[in-house]
Coordinates of C-alpha atoms in Angstrom, one line a residue:
M1 CA 28.5 -12.5 37.5
N2 CA 31.6 -13.2 35.3
K3 CA 31.7 -10.9 32.2
D4 CA 35.4 -11.1 31.4
L5 CA 35.7 -11.5 27.6
T6 CA 39.3 -10.4 27.4
G7 CA 40.9 -11.8 24.3
K8 CA 37.7 -12.6 22.6
V9 CA 36.9 -11.4 19.0
A10 CA 33.3 -10.3 18.4
L11 CA 31.3 -9.0 15.4
V12 CA 28.1 -7.1 15.9
A13 CA 26.5 -6.9 12.5
G14 CA 24.1 -4.0 12.2
G15 CA 25.6 -2.4 15.3
T16 CA 24.7 1.1 14.3
R17 CA 22.0 1.8 16.9
G18 CA 19.5 0.3 19.3
A19 CA 20.0 -3.1 20.9
S20 CA 22.9 -4.0 18.7
R21 CA 24.8 -0.8 19.5
A22 CA 24.4 -1.5 23.2
I23 CA 25.5 -5.1 22.8
A24 CA 28.6 -4.0 21.0
V25 CA 29.4 -1.5 23.8
E26 CA 28.9 -4.1 26.6
L27 CA 31.0 -6.7 24.8
G28 CA 33.7 -4.1 24.4
R29 CA 33.3 -3.1 28.1
S30 CA 33.8 -6.7 29.0
G31 CA 37.1 -6.9 27.1
A32 CA 36.2 -8.2 23.7
E33 CA 37.7 -6.7 20.5
V34 CA 34.5 -5.7 18.6
Y35 CA 34.0 -5.3 14.9
V36 CA 30.9 -3.1 14.3
T37 CA 29.3 -3.2 10.9
G38 CA 26.4 -1.4 9.3
R39 CA 25.5 0.9 6.4
T40 CA 25.5 4.3 8.1
T41 CA 28.8 6.0 8.5
R42 CA 29.7 9.6 9.1
E43 CA 29.9 10.0 5.3
E44 CA 26.9 8.0 4.2
R45 CA 23.5 7.2 5.5
S46 CA 21.4 4.1 4.9
E47 CA 17.7 4.0 4.0
V48 CA 16.9 4.2 7.7
D49 CA 18.2 7.8 7.4
R50 CA 19.1 8.4 11.1
S51 CA 22.1 10.1 12.5
E52 CA 23.6 7.2 14.5
T53 CA 26.8 5.7 12.8
I54 CA 29.0 2.7 13.2
E55 CA 31.8 5.1 14.1
G56 CA 29.7 6.5 16.9
T57 CA 29.2 3.0 18.2
V58 CA 33.0 2.4 18.3
D59 CA 33.4 5.8 20.1
L60 CA 31.0 4.5 22.8
I61 CA 33.0 1.3 23.0
G62 CA 36.1 3.4 23.6
E63 CA 34.4 5.5 26.3
A64 CA 33.5 2.2 28.0
G65 CA 37.1 1.2 28.1
G66 CA 36.9 -1.2 25.2
S67 CA 38.3 -1.5 21.7
G68 CA 36.3 -1.6 18.5
V69 CA 36.6 -1.3 14.7
A70 CA 34.0 0.2 12.4
V71 CA 33.6 -1.5 9.0
R72 CA 30.9 -0.3 6.5
V73 CA 29.2 -3.5 5.2
D74 CA 25.9 -4.1 3.5
H75 CA 25.0 -7.5 4.8
L76 CA 22.7 -8.1 1.8
D77 CA 25.8 -7.9 -0.5
P78 CA 27.6 -11.3 -0.4
D79 CA 30.8 -9.9 -1.7
E80 CA 31.0 -7.3 1.0
V81 CA 30.3 -9.9 3.7
R82 CA 32.9 -12.2 2.2
G83 CA 35.4 -9.4 2.3
L84 CA 34.5 -8.8 6.0
A85 CA 35.1 -12.4 6.8
E86 CA 38.4 -12.4 5.0
R87 CA 39.5 -9.3 6.9
I88 CA 38.6 -10.8 10.3
D89 CA 40.4 -14.1 9.3
A90 CA 43.5 -12.2 8.3
E91 CA 43.6 -10.1 11.5
H92 CA 42.5 -12.7 14.0
G93 CA 42.1 -16.1 12.4
R94 CA 38.8 -16.7 14.2
L95 CA 35.6 -15.2 15.4
D96 CA 34.4 -16.0 18.9
I97 CA 31.1 -14.1 19.1
L98 CA 28.8 -13.3 16.2
V99 CA 25.8 -11.1 17.0
D100 CA 23.5 -10.6 14.0
G101 CA 21.4 -7.5 14.6
V102 CA 20.9 -6.5 11.0
W103 CA 17.4 -5.1 10.4
G104 CA 16.6 -1.5 9.3
G105 CA 13.0 -2.4 8.3
D106 CA 10.9 -0.4 10.7
D107 CA 9.8 2.1 8.0
Y108 CA 8.4 -0.7 5.9
I109 CA 6.2 -2.3 8.6
G110 CA 2.8 -1.0 7.4
W111 CA 1.1 -1.3 10.7
A112 CA -2.1 -3.3 10.6
T113 CA -2.1 -3.4 6.7
P114 CA -3.0 -6.7 5.2
V115 CA -0.6 -8.2 2.7
W116 CA -2.7 -7.5 -0.3
E117 CA -2.8 -3.8 0.6
H118 CA 0.7 -3.5 1.8
S119 CA 3.4 -2.4 -0.6
L120 CA 4.9 -5.6 -2.1
D121 CA 8.3 -3.9 -2.4
A122 CA 8.1 -3.0 1.3
S123 CA 7.1 -6.6 2.2
L124 CA 9.9 -8.1 0.3
R125 CA 12.4 -5.6 1.6
M126 CA 11.6 -6.7 5.2
V127 CA 12.1 -10.3 4.2
R128 CA 15.4 -9.5 2.6
L129 CA 16.6 -7.5 5.6
G130 CA 15.4 -9.9 8.3
I131 CA 16.1 -13.2 6.6
D132 CA 18.4 -13.0 3.6
S133 CA 20.9 -10.8 5.3
H134 CA 21.1 -13.2 8.3
I135 CA 21.7 -16.2 6.0
I136 CA 24.3 -14.4 4.0
T137 CA 26.1 -13.4 7.2
S138 CA 25.9 -17.0 8.5
H139 CA 27.3 -18.4 5.3
H140 CA 30.4 -16.3 5.3
L141 CA 31.0 -15.8 9.1
L142 CA 30.1 -19.1 10.7
P143 CA 33.3 -20.8 9.3
L144 CA 35.3 -18.4 11.5
V145 CA 33.0 -19.0 14.5
I146 CA 33.4 -22.8 14.3
R147 CA 37.1 -22.7 13.8
Q148 CA 37.6 -23.2 17.5
P149 CA 35.2 -24.9 20.0
G150 CA 33.0 -22.6 22.1
G151 CA 31.8 -20.1 19.6
L152 CA 28.6 -18.1 20.2
V153 CA 26.0 -16.9 17.6
V154 CA 23.2 -14.6 18.5
D155 CA 20.4 -13.7 16.1
M156 CA 18.5 -10.6 17.3
T157 CA 14.7 -10.5 17.0
D158 CA 11.6 -9.0 18.4
G159 CA 9.5 -11.2 20.7
T160 CA 9.9 -14.5 22.4
A161 CA 9.1 -17.7 20.6
E162 CA 6.0 -18.1 22.8
Y163 CA 4.8 -14.6 22.2
N164 CA 5.3 -14.9 18.5
A165 CA 3.5 -18.3 18.3
K166 CA 0.5 -16.3 17.2
F167 CA 0.4 -13.6 14.6
R168 CA 1.3 -10.2 16.0
E169 CA -2.0 -8.4 15.5
G170 CA -1.4 -4.8 14.4
T171 CA 1.8 -5.5 12.6
S172 CA 2.0 -7.0 9.1
L173 CA 2.6 -10.3 7.5
A174 CA 6.1 -9.7 6.2
F175 CA 7.3 -8.1 9.4
Y176 CA 6.0 -11.1 11.3
V177 CA 7.6 -13.5 9.0
A178 CA 10.9 -11.6 9.0
K179 CA 11.1 -11.3 12.8
T180 CA 9.9 -14.8 13.7
A181 CA 12.5 -16.3 11.3
A182 CA 15.1 -15.7 14.0
H183 CA 13.6 -18.5 16.1
N184 CA 14.1 -21.1 13.4
L185 CA 17.5 -19.6 12.4
A186 CA 18.7 -20.3 16.0
I187 CA 17.3 -23.8 15.9
A188 CA 19.0 -24.6 12.6
Q189 CA 22.3 -22.9 13.5
A190 CA 22.4 -24.8 16.8
A191 CA 21.9 -28.1 15.0
E192 CA 24.5 -27.4 12.2
T193 CA 27.2 -26.2 14.6
R194 CA 26.6 -28.6 17.4
D195 CA 29.6 -30.8 16.4
H196 CA 31.8 -27.7 16.7
E197 CA 30.7 -27.1 20.3
C198 CA 29.1 -23.8 19.2
T199 CA 26.1 -22.2 20.9
A200 CA 23.4 -20.5 18.7
V201 CA 20.5 -18.6 20.1
A202 CA 18.0 -15.9 19.2
M203 CA 17.7 -12.9 21.5
T204 CA 15.0 -10.3 22.1
P205 CA 15.0 -7.3 24.3
G206 CA 11.7 -6.2 25.9
W207 CA 10.1 -2.9 25.1
I208 CA 13.4 -1.2 24.3
R209 CA 14.1 2.5 24.7
S210 CA 16.0 2.7 21.4
E211 CA 17.0 6.0 19.9
A212 CA 14.0 5.8 17.5
M213 CA 11.5 4.9 20.2
L214 CA 12.6 7.8 22.4
D215 CA 12.2 10.1 19.4
I216 CA 8.7 8.7 18.8
F217 CA 7.6 9.8 22.3
G218 CA 9.6 13.0 22.2
V219 CA 11.7 12.1 25.3
T220 CA 15.3 11.2 26.2
E221 CA 16.7 8.4 28.3
D222 CA 16.7 10.8 31.2
T223 CA 13.1 11.9 30.7
W224 CA 11.5 8.7 29.3
R225 CA 9.0 8.5 32.1
D226 CA 7.3 11.6 30.6
A227 CA 6.0 9.3 27.9
L228 CA 3.8 7.4 30.4
E229 CA 1.1 10.0 30.1
E230 CA 0.7 9.0 26.4
Q231 CA 1.5 5.3 26.8
P232 CA 1.2 4.0 30.4
H233 CA 2.5 0.6 29.5
F234 CA 5.8 2.2 28.5
A235 CA 6.5 1.9 32.2
I236 CA 7.9 -1.6 31.6
S237 CA 10.4 -0.3 29.0
E238 CA 14.1 -1.1 29.3
S239 CA 17.3 0.6 28.2
P240 CA 19.3 -0.9 25.3
T241 CA 22.0 -1.6 27.9
F242 CA 19.8 -4.2 29.5
V243 CA 20.0 -6.6 26.5
G244 CA 23.6 -5.6 26.0
R245 CA 24.4 -6.9 29.5
A246 CA 22.4 -10.0 28.7
V247 CA 24.5 -10.9 25.7
A248 CA 27.8 -10.1 27.5
A249 CA 26.8 -12.3 30.4
L250 CA 25.8 -15.1 28.1
A251 CA 29.0 -14.8 26.1
A252 CA 31.0 -15.2 29.4
D253 CA 29.1 -18.2 30.6
P254 CA 31.1 -21.4 30.1
E255 CA 27.9 -23.4 30.3
R256 CA 25.9 -21.3 27.8
A257 CA 25.4 -24.4 25.5
R258 CA 22.4 -25.3 27.6
F259 CA 20.5 -22.5 25.9
S260 CA 21.5 -23.5 22.3
G261 CA 18.6 -23.4 19.9
Q262 CA 16.4 -21.3 22.2
T263 CA 15.1 -17.8 21.9
L264 CA 16.2 -15.9 25.0
N265 CA 15.2 -12.5 26.4
S266 CA 16.8 -9.9 28.5
G267 CA 14.5 -10.2 31.5
Q268 CA 14.9 -14.0 31.5
L269 CA 18.7 -13.7 31.5
A270 CA 18.7 -11.1 34.2
K271 CA 17.3 -13.7 36.5
V272 CA 19.9 -16.2 35.5
Y273 CA 22.9 -14.0 35.7
G274 CA 21.9 -11.4 38.3
F275 CA 22.4 -8.1 36.3
D276 CA 20.2 -5.0 36.4
D277 CA 19.2 -2.3 34.0
V278 CA 20.8 1.1 34.3
D279 CA 18.2 2.2 36.9
G280 CA 18.9 -0.8 39.1
S281 CA 15.6 -2.6 38.2
R282 CA 15.1 -5.9 36.3
P283 CA 12.2 -5.4 33.9
D284 CA 10.5 -8.6 32.9
G285 CA 9.0 -7.2 29.8
W286 CA 7.5 -10.1 27.9
R287 CA 5.8 -11.5 31.0
Y288 CA 4.3 -8.1 31.6
M289 CA 3.2 -7.8 27.9
V290 CA 1.3 -11.1 28.3
E291 CA -0.1 -10.8 31.8
V292 CA -0.8 -7.1 32.0
A293 CA -0.9 -5.3 28.7
G294 CA -2.2 -8.3 26.8
Q295 CA -5.0 -8.7 29.3
D296 CA -6.0 -5.0 29.0
K297 CA -5.2 -4.4 32.7
P298 CA -4.1 -0.9 33.9
A299 CA -0.4 -0.3 33.7
D300 CA 1.3 -1.5 36.8
T301 CA 4.8 -2.8 36.9
T302 CA 4.6 -4.1 40.4
G303 CA 6.3 -7.5 40.4
Y304 CA 7.6 -7.0 36.9
R305 CA 10.6 -4.8 37.5

């Protein structure tokens, strides 16, 4: 598998933690110069109020042998995003890879709360974070991506297009709308950038062992299997590195345009490009969620990782 991205310029928007942090690290490991943006720095926290920072992501990129730059940006502020685009333009004159992982809405989900009972402010905040920020980012950054042929745009989401074709029972209306918007964003971006030989996709990890998810179960990446007693289906979970490797492999694929407009997932691309998760397995998370968890079968990852 070719993952050489030497000389490429990448931006991971919302790269503070989770899947986006891992993507930034793997792009840097593969040789790209990575800009990492977000609202949480060592001096200031966002509404998510967690300890991970954009500087911490850049430190991890450095530990992986790569090079990164942390820039505090609120991607809901058009002026700040415009300033980011102007800085990248001045420093590199182009952007080869744009990964939009801006979110930060988990605290607003309102699990299984109907829209008329759910906080309207929380609902609208999720829409702003999951849709508006991505459109603002596209408006200001895509001109740099299309400046040269071969650009790549990745909109991060939660769930495959097939899985999200029905309402995600147990979530909430605004969460569902915000997350499924990525499928249509990718379709529209692919169409609008086609003449510039740009590839645009949506990307979802499986059940990801993000920092927040590990905290929910009271485990670490080393002890995550201890959570199986509480939630047996967590056996299909994957490290954030898995989707990071997926995006890095996609970015290095000279024939990636065949995926443009699609929603991809880490387990799917592992089969295409031949990479593994950190434990040497290849979890096929969304197929498992449909065929095992979704059918109320006992947890059994045989044939799924």
